[in-house]
CSV table of C-alpha atoms and ligand atoms in Angstrom, one decimal:
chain,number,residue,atom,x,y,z
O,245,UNK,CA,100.4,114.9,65.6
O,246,UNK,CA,99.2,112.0,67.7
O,247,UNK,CA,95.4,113.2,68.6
O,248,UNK,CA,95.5,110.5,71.7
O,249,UNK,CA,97.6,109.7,74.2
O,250,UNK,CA,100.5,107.0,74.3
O,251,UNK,CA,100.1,105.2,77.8
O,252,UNK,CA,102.4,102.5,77.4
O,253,UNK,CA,105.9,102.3,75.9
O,254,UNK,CA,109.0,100.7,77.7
O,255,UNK,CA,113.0,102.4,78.2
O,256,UNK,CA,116.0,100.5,79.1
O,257,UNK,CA,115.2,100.8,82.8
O,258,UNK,CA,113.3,97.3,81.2
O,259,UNK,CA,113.5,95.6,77.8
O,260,UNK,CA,113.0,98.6,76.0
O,261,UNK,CA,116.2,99.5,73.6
O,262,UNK,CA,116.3,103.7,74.1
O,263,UNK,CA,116.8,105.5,77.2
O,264,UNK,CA,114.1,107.5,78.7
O,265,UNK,CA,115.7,110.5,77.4
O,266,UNK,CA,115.9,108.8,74.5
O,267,UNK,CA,112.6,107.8,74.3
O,268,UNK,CA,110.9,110.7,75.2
O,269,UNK,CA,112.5,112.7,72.8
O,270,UNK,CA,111.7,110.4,70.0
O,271,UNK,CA,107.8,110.9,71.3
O,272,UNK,CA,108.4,114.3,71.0
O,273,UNK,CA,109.3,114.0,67.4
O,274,UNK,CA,106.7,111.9,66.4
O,275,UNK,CA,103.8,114.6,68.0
O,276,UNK,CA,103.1,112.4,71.3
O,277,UNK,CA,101.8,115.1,73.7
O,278,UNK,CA,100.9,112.6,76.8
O,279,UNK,CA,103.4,109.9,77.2
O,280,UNK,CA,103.2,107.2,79.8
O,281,UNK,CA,106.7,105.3,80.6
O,282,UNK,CA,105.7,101.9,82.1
O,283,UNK,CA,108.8,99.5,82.6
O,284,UNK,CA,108.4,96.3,83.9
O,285,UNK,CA,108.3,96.0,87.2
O,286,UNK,CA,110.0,98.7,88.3
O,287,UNK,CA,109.8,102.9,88.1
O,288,UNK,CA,113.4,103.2,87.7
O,289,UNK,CA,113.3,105.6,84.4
O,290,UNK,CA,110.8,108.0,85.5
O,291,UNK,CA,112.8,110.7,87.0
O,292,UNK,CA,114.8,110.5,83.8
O,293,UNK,CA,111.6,110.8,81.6
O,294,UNK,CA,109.9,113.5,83.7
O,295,UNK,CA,113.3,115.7,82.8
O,296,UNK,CA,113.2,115.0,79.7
O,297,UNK,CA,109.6,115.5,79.0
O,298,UNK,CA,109.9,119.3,80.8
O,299,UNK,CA,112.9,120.0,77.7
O,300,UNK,CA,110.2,118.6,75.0
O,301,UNK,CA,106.8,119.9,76.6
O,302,UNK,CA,105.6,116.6,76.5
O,303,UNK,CA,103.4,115.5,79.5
O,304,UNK,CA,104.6,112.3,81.2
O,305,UNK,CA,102.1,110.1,83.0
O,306,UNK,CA,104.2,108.1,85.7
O,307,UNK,CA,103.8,104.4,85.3
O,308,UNK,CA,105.0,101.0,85.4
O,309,UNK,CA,103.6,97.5,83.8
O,310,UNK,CA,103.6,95.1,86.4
O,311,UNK,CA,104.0,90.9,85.9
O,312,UNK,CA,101.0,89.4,87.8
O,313,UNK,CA,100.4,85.3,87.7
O,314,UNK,CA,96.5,85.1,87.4
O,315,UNK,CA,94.9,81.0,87.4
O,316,UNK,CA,98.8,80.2,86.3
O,317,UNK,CA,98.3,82.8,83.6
O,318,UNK,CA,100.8,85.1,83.3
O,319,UNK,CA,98.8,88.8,83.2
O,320,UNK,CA,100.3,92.4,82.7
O,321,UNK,CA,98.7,95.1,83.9
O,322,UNK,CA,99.6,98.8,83.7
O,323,UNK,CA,99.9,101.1,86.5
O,324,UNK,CA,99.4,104.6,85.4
O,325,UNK,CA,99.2,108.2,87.3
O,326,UNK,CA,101.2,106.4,90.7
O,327,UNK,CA,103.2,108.0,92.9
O,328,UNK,CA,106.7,106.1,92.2
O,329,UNK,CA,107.5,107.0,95.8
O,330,UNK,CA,104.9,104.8,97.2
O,331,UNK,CA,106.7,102.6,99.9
O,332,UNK,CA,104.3,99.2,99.3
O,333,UNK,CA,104.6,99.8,95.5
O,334,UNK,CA,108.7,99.9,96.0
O,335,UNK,CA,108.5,97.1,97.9
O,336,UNK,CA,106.5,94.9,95.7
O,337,UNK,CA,108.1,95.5,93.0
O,338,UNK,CA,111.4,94.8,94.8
O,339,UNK,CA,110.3,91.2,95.2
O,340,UNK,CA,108.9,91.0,91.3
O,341,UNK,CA,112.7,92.3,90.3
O,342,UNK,CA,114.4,89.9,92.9
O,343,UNK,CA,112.7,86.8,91.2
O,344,UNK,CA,113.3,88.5,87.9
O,345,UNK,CA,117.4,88.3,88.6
O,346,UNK,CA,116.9,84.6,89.4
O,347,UNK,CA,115.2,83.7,87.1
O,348,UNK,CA,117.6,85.1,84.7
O,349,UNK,CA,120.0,82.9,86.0
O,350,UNK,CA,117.7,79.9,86.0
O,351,UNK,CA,117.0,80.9,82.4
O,352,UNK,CA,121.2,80.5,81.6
O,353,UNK,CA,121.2,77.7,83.5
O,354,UNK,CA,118.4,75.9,81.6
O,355,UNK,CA,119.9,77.2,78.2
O,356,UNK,CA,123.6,75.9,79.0
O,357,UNK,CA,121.8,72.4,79.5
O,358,UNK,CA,120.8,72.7,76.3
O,359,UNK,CA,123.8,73.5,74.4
O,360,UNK,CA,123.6,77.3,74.7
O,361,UNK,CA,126.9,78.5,76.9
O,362,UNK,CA,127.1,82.1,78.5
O,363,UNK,CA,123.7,83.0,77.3
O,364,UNK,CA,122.9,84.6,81.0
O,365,UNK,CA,126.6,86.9,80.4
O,366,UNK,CA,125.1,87.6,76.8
O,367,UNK,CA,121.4,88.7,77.8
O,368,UNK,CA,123.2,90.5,81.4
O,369,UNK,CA,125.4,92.5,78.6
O,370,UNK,CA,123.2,93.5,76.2
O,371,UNK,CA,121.1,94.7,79.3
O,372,UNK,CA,123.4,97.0,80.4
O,373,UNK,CA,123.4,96.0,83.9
O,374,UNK,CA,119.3,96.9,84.6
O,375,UNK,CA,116.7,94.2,84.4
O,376,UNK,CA,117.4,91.1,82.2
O,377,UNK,CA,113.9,90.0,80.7
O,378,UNK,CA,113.3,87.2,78.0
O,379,UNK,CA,113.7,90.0,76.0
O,380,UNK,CA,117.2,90.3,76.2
O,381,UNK,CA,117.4,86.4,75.6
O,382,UNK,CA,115.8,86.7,72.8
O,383,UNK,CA,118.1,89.6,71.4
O,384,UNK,CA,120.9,87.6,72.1
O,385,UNK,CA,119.9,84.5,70.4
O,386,UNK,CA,118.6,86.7,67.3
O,387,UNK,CA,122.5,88.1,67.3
O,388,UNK,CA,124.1,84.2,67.4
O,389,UNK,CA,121.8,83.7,64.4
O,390,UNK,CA,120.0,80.9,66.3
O,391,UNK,CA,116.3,82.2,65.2
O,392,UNK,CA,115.3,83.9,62.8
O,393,UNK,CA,113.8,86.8,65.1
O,394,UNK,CA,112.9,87.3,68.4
O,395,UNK,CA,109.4,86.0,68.1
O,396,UNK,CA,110.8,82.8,66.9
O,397,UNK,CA,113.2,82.3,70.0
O,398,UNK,CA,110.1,83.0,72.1
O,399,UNK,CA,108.1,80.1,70.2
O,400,UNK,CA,111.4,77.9,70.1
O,401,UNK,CA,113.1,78.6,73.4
O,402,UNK,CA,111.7,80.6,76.2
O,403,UNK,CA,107.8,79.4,76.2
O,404,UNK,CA,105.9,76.8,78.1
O,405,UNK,CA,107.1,73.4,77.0
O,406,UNK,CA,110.6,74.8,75.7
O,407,UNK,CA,114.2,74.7,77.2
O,408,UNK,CA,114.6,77.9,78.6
O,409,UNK,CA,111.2,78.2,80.1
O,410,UNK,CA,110.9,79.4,83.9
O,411,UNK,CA,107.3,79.5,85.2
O,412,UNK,CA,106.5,82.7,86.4
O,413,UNK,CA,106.0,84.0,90.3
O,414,UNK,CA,104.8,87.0,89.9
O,415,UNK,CA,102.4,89.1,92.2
O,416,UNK,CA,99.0,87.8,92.1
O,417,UNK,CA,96.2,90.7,90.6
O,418,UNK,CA,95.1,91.3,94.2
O,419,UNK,CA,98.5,92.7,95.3
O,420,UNK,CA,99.3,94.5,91.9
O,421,UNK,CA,96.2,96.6,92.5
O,422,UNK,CA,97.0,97.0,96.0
O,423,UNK,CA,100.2,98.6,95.2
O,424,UNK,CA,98.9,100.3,92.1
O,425,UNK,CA,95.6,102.3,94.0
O,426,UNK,CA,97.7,102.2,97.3
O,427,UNK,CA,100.1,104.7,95.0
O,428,UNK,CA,97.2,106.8,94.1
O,429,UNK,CA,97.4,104.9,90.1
O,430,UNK,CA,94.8,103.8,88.1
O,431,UNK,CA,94.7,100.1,87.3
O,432,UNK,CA,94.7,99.0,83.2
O,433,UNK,CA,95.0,95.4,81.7
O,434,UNK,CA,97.5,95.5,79.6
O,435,UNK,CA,97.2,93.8,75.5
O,436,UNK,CA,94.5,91.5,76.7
O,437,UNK,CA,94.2,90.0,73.2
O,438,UNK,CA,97.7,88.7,74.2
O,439,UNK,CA,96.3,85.4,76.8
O,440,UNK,CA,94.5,83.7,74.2
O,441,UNK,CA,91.6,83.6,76.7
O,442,UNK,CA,87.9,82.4,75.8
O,443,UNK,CA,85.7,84.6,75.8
O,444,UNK,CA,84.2,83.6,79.2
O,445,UNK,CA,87.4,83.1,80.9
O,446,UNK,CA,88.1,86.8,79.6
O,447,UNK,CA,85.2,87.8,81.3
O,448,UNK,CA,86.1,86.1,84.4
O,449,UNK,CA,89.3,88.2,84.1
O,450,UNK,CA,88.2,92.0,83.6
O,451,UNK,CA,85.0,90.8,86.6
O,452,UNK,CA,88.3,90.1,89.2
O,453,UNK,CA,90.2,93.3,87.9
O,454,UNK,CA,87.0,95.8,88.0
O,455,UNK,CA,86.0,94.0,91.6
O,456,UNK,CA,89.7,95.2,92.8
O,457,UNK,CA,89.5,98.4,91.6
O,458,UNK,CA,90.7,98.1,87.7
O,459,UNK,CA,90.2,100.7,85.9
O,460,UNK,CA,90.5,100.4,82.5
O,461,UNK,CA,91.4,97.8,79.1
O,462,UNK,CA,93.9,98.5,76.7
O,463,UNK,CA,91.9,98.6,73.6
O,464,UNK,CA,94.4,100.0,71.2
O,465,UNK,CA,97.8,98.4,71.5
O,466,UNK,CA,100.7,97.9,69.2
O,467,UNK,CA,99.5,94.7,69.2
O,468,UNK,CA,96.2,94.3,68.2
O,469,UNK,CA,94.0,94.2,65.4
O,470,UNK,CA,91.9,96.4,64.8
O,471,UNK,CA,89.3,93.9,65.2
O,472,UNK,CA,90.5,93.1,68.5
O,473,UNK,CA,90.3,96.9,69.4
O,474,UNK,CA,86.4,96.9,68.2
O,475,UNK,CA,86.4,93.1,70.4
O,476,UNK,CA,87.8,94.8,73.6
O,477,UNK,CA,85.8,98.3,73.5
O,478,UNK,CA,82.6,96.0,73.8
O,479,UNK,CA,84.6,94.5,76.7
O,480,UNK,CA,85.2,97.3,78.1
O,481,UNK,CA,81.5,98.6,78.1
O,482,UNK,CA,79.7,95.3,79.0
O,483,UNK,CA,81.9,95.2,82.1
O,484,UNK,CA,81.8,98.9,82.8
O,485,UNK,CA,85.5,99.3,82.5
O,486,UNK,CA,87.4,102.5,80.2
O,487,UNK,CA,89.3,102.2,77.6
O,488,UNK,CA,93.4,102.8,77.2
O,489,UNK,CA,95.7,103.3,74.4
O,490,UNK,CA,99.0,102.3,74.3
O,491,UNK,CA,102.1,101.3,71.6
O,492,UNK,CA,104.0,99.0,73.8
O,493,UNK,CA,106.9,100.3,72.4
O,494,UNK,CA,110.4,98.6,73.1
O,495,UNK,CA,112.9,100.7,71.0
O,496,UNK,CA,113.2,101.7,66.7
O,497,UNK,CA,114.3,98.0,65.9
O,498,UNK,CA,110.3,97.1,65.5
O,499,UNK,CA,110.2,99.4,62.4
O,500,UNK,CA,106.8,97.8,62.1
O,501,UNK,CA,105.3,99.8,65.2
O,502,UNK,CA,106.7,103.7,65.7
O,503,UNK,CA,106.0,106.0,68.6
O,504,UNK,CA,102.8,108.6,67.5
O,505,UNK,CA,100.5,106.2,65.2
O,506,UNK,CA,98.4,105.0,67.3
O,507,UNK,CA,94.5,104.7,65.9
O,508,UNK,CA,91.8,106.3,67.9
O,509,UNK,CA,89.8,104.2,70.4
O,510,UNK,CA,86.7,103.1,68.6
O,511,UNK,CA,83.4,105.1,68.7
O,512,UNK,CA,81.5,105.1,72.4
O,513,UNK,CA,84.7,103.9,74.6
O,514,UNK,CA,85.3,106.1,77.8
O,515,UNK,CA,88.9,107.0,77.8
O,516,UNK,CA,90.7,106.3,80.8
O,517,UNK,CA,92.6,110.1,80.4
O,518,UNK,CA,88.6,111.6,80.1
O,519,UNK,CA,88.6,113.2,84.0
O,520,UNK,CA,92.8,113.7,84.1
O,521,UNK,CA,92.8,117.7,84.5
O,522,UNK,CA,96.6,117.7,83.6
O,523,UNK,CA,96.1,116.7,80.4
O,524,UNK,CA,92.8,118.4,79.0
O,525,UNK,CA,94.2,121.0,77.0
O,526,UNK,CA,95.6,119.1,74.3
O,527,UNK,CA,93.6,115.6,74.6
O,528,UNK,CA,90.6,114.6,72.6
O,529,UNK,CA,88.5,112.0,73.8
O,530,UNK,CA,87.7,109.1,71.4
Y,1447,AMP,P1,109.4,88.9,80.5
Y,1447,AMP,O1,108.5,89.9,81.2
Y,1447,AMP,O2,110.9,89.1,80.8
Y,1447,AMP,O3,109.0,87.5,80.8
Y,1447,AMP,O4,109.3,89.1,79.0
Y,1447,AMP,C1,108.1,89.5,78.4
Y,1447,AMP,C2,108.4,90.5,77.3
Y,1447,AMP,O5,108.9,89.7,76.2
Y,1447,AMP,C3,107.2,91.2,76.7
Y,1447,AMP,O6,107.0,92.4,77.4
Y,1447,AMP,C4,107.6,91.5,75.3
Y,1447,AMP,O7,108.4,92.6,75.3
Y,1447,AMP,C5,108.5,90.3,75.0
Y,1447,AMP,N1,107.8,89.2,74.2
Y,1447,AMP,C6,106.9,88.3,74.7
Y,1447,AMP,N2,106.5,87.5,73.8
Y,1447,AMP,C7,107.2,87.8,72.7
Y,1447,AMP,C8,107.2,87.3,71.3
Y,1447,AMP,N3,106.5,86.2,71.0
Y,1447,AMP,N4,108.1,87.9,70.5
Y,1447,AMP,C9,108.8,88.9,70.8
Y,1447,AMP,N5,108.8,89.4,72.1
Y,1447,AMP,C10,108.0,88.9,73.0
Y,1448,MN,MN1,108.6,94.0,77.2
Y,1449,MN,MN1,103.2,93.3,78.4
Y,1450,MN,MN1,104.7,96.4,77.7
């Protein structure tokens, strides 16, 4: 049994390889009680995962991680406990998925030149029609055996510097907390170990997020250390900020990171779930 909650994992309404149902059954399983679902840009799989969740007694926290562009940094921060109904949120995250679909196309384009045919029919396919995200790129390339694993097409083909790079566009962190508290959410950064920011330009960051109404760090992610957790908890408390926990979880081909494993939030963090009354029973605070 998971003793903490699981505020970020991903479905196939994004780059995620299980369906909400899917997904939340596979919580379930595993002993996740609290469950956040936070797609890229978009809320698409919610109302899917709040079914499902109601056949598994699992409570699930609506969400979505959105794609902001912060000093030309690309940023993700999750939106959690928001009204996916919201009417600025839907329409900002319209435009985020609208440059997504280009740049999908840009990102075939740019492959073709180098060599790489169809690769936008590939990713669009193994997408299913929803979102296509580097992701599926990099799933595609994997599958034509041209890197090793996805990590490696990232570093060879779809980062800064390499042929199917597209600079991001995405909202700016003023508007993704617009839409985020204008929806009633609470505001988290997401994997900040993830930027390879200084330490000062890391504090710049989480002094612009808790000005705009930020919530909360991810402390425990899938991917961090847990020196990194112990590195962002003092974050968190220098800049008054509360901690989150989340896998990140894309789907059961990362055998390396499974759905209820996630290590408790070091000592003296202030969870970002500590005042949310729909979740007491069952939740201990780290
Ligand atoms: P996108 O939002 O479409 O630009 O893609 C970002 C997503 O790609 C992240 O959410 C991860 O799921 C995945 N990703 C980013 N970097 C890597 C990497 N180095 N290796 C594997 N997956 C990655
Ligand atoms: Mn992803
Ligand atoms: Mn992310
Ligand atoms: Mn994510």
């Amino acid at each position: 049994m998971s003793p903490i909650p699981d505020l970020h994992t991903h479905s196939t309404a994004s780059d995620g390889t299980l369906t909400p149902t899917e997904l939340v059954a596979r919580a379930g399983a595993a002993g996740v009680r609290v469950l956040a679902l936070t797609d890229h840009d978009n809320t698409d799989g919610l109302a899917e995962a709040e079914y499902a969740a109601a056949q598994h007694s699992l409570i699930l926290i609506p969400g979505v991680e959105i794609s902001v562009t912060w000093n030309t940094l690309t940023v993700h921060v999750v939106g959690l406990r928001l009204d996916p109904a919201n009417t600025e949120l839907q329409t900002g995250l319209a435009r985020l998925m609208e440059f997504r679909a280009w740049r999908a196309e840009e990102i075939g384009r740019r492959l073709a030149k180098h060599g790489i045919d169809d690769a936008y029919a590939g990713a669009r396919a193994l997408a299913k029609g929803r979102l296509v995200g580097r992701t599926h790129f990099a799933r595609l390339l994997v599958n034509q055996r041209r890197a090793a694993d996805t990590n490696a097409v990232f570093r060879h083909f779809l980062t800064r510097g390499k042929p199917g790079h597209v600079p991001g566009d995405w909202a700016s962190l003023e508007e993704a907390l617009g839409w985020i508290r204008g929806a009633g959410g609470e505001a988290v950064i997401a994997h900040p170990a993830r930027y390879g920011l200084t330490r000062t330009r890391m504090q710049r960051l989480l002094g612009e997020f808790r000005e705009l109404g930020g919530v909360g760090v991810e402390v425990v992610t899938g991917s961090h250390s847990r020196d990194e957790a112990f590195t962002f908890a003092r974050h968190a408390r220098e800049q008054r900020l509360r901690a989150s926990a989340g896998s990140d979880y894309h789907g059961p081909e990362n055998p390396w990171l499974e759905l209820g494993r996630l290590p408790p939030l070091p000592e003296g963090c202030a969870p970002v779930w500590r005042d949310w009354p729909e979740s007491e029973p069952r939740m201990a605070c780290g």
